[in-house]
Amino acid sequence: MHAETAAFRAAGRQRSYRGTTMVTTLSPCWYCSGLVRQFGISRVVIGEAVTFSGGHEWLAEHGVEIVLLDDPECVELMRDFIKDQPELWNEDIGE
Protein backbone atom coordinates (compact mmCIF):
# COMPACT_ATOMS: atom_id res chain seq x y z
CA MET A 1 0.00 0.00 0.00
CA HIS A 2 1.34 3.44 -0.89
CA ALA A 3 1.74 5.98 1.89
CA GLU A 4 -0.93 8.28 0.43
CA THR A 5 -3.48 5.47 0.55
CA ALA A 6 -2.43 4.51 4.08
CA ALA A 7 -2.71 8.15 5.23
CA PHE A 8 -6.13 8.50 3.63
CA ARG A 9 -7.38 5.37 5.39
CA ALA A 10 -5.87 6.47 8.71
CA ALA A 11 -7.68 9.82 8.44
CA GLY A 12 -10.98 7.97 8.64
CA ARG A 13 -14.28 8.95 7.12
CA GLN A 14 -14.87 12.66 6.74
CA ARG A 15 -17.93 14.52 5.53
CA SER A 16 -15.67 16.25 3.05
CA TYR A 17 -11.97 16.22 2.28
CA ARG A 18 -12.06 19.71 0.77
CA GLY A 19 -9.63 21.92 2.61
CA THR A 20 -7.48 18.88 3.43
CA THR A 21 -3.75 18.87 2.73
CA MET A 22 -1.90 15.65 1.87
CA VAL A 23 1.86 15.67 2.47
CA THR A 24 3.94 13.13 0.57
CA THR A 25 7.61 12.43 -0.08
CA LEU A 26 7.17 11.88 -3.84
CA SER A 27 4.74 13.04 -6.47
CA PRO A 28 1.71 10.74 -6.11
CA CYS A 29 1.48 7.85 -8.56
CA TRP A 30 -1.53 7.72 -10.88
CA TYR A 31 -3.52 5.56 -8.45
CA CYS A 32 -2.88 7.93 -5.53
CA SER A 33 -3.50 10.95 -7.77
CA GLY A 34 -6.89 9.47 -8.60
CA LEU A 35 -7.64 9.14 -4.90
CA VAL A 36 -6.77 12.80 -4.33
CA ARG A 37 -8.99 13.87 -7.22
CA GLN A 38 -11.90 11.56 -6.42
CA PHE A 39 -12.17 12.69 -2.81
CA GLY A 40 -11.52 16.37 -3.49
CA ILE A 41 -8.36 16.80 -1.43
CA SER A 42 -7.49 20.45 -1.95
CA ARG A 43 -3.73 20.60 -1.62
CA VAL A 44 -0.76 18.23 -1.96
CA VAL A 45 2.67 19.10 -0.58
CA ILE A 46 5.40 17.08 -2.34
CA GLY A 47 8.95 16.65 -1.05
CA GLU A 48 10.42 16.05 -4.50
CA ALA A 49 9.46 15.09 -8.04
CA VAL A 50 12.93 14.45 -9.46
CA THR A 51 13.19 10.70 -8.87
CA PHE A 52 9.53 10.05 -9.75
CA SER A 53 7.39 12.50 -11.70
CA GLY A 54 3.99 11.01 -10.79
CA GLY A 55 0.71 12.78 -11.41
CA HIS A 56 1.15 16.16 -9.75
CA GLU A 57 0.88 18.11 -13.02
CA TRP A 58 -2.41 16.36 -13.81
CA LEU A 59 -3.69 17.18 -10.34
CA ALA A 60 -2.75 20.85 -10.81
CA GLU A 61 -4.61 20.88 -14.15
CA HIS A 62 -7.68 19.68 -12.26
CA GLY A 63 -7.63 22.35 -9.58
CA VAL A 64 -5.55 20.77 -6.84
CA GLU A 65 -3.04 23.17 -5.29
CA ILE A 66 0.42 21.64 -5.61
CA VAL A 67 3.29 22.74 -3.37
CA LEU A 68 6.43 21.20 -4.86
CA LEU A 69 9.36 21.60 -2.49
CA ASP A 70 12.02 19.79 -4.59
CA ASP A 71 14.02 19.50 -1.39
CA PRO A 72 17.65 18.49 -2.16
CA GLU A 73 17.89 16.33 0.97
CA CYS A 74 14.73 14.47 -0.01
CA VAL A 75 16.11 13.90 -3.54
CA GLU A 76 19.35 12.54 -2.09
CA LEU A 77 17.51 10.22 0.32
CA MET A 78 15.38 8.84 -2.51
CA ARG A 79 18.36 8.37 -4.84
CA ASP A 80 20.15 6.44 -2.08
CA PHE A 81 17.04 4.31 -1.48
CA ILE A 82 16.67 3.55 -5.21
CA LYS A 83 20.35 2.61 -5.45
CA ASP A 84 20.22 0.42 -2.32
CA GLN A 85 16.79 -1.15 -2.94
CA PRO A 86 16.22 -1.29 -6.73
CA GLU A 87 13.93 -4.33 -6.60
CA LEU A 88 11.67 -2.79 -3.96
CA TRP A 89 11.65 0.53 -5.84
CA ASN A 90 10.70 -1.11 -9.14
CA GLU A 91 7.96 -3.11 -7.44
CA ASP A 92 6.59 0.04 -5.85
CA ILE A 93 6.47 1.99 -9.12
CA GLY A 94 5.12 -0.95 -11.11
CA GLU A 95 8.17 -1.91 -13.16
XYZ file of C-alpha atoms in Angstrom:
95
model
C 0.000 0.000 0.000
C 1.339 3.437 -0.887
C 1.743 5.985 1.893
C -0.927 8.282 0.428
C -3.483 5.467 0.548
C -2.434 4.514 4.082
C -2.709 8.147 5.231
C -6.132 8.496 3.626
C -7.381 5.371 5.393
C -5.871 6.472 8.709
C -7.682 9.819 8.445
C -10.983 7.971 8.636
C -14.281 8.950 7.121
C -14.865 12.662 6.743
C -17.931 14.520 5.528
C -15.665 16.246 3.053
C -11.971 16.218 2.279
C -12.061 19.705 0.772
C -9.627 21.918 2.612
C -7.480 18.879 3.434
C -3.746 18.865 2.728
C -1.902 15.652 1.872
C 1.857 15.670 2.472
C 3.941 13.133 0.566
C 7.613 12.426 -0.082
C 7.173 11.882 -3.837
C 4.742 13.042 -6.474
C 1.714 10.743 -6.111
C 1.478 7.845 -8.559
C -1.535 7.718 -10.879
C -3.515 5.556 -8.447
C -2.881 7.926 -5.529
C -3.498 10.951 -7.769
C -6.891 9.474 -8.602
C -7.642 9.136 -4.895
C -6.771 12.805 -4.326
C -8.989 13.867 -7.224
C -11.900 11.556 -6.422
C -12.173 12.688 -2.814
C -11.519 16.366 -3.487
C -8.359 16.796 -1.432
C -7.494 20.454 -1.949
C -3.727 20.600 -1.624
C -0.761 18.228 -1.965
C 2.671 19.101 -0.585
C 5.400 17.084 -2.340
C 8.946 16.650 -1.050
C 10.422 16.048 -4.501
C 9.455 15.094 -8.042
C 12.928 14.455 -9.458
C 13.191 10.703 -8.870
C 9.530 10.047 -9.745
C 7.391 12.501 -11.701
C 3.993 11.009 -10.788
C 0.710 12.777 -11.407
C 1.149 16.161 -9.754
C 0.882 18.112 -13.022
C -2.413 16.355 -13.814
C -3.688 17.184 -10.338
C -2.754 20.849 -10.814
C -4.606 20.880 -14.151
C -7.681 19.678 -12.261
C -7.633 22.355 -9.584
C -5.550 20.770 -6.836
C -3.045 23.165 -5.292
C 0.422 21.636 -5.605
C 3.288 22.738 -3.366
C 6.433 21.198 -4.858
C 9.362 21.595 -2.485
C 12.017 19.785 -4.589
C 14.019 19.500 -1.393
C 17.652 18.486 -2.165
C 17.891 16.332 0.973
C 14.729 14.473 -0.012
C 16.107 13.903 -3.536
C 19.352 12.541 -2.094
C 17.505 10.225 0.318
C 15.379 8.845 -2.507
C 18.364 8.370 -4.836
C 20.147 6.438 -2.079
C 17.044 4.311 -1.482
C 16.672 3.555 -5.207
C 20.354 2.605 -5.454
C 20.219 0.417 -2.322
C 16.786 -1.153 -2.939
C 16.223 -1.292 -6.732
C 13.930 -4.334 -6.602
C 11.668 -2.791 -3.964
C 11.646 0.532 -5.836
C 10.701 -1.113 -9.141
C 7.959 -3.114 -7.440
C 6.594 0.044 -5.845
C 6.469 1.990 -9.117
C 5.123 -0.955 -11.114
C 8.172 -1.914 -13.163
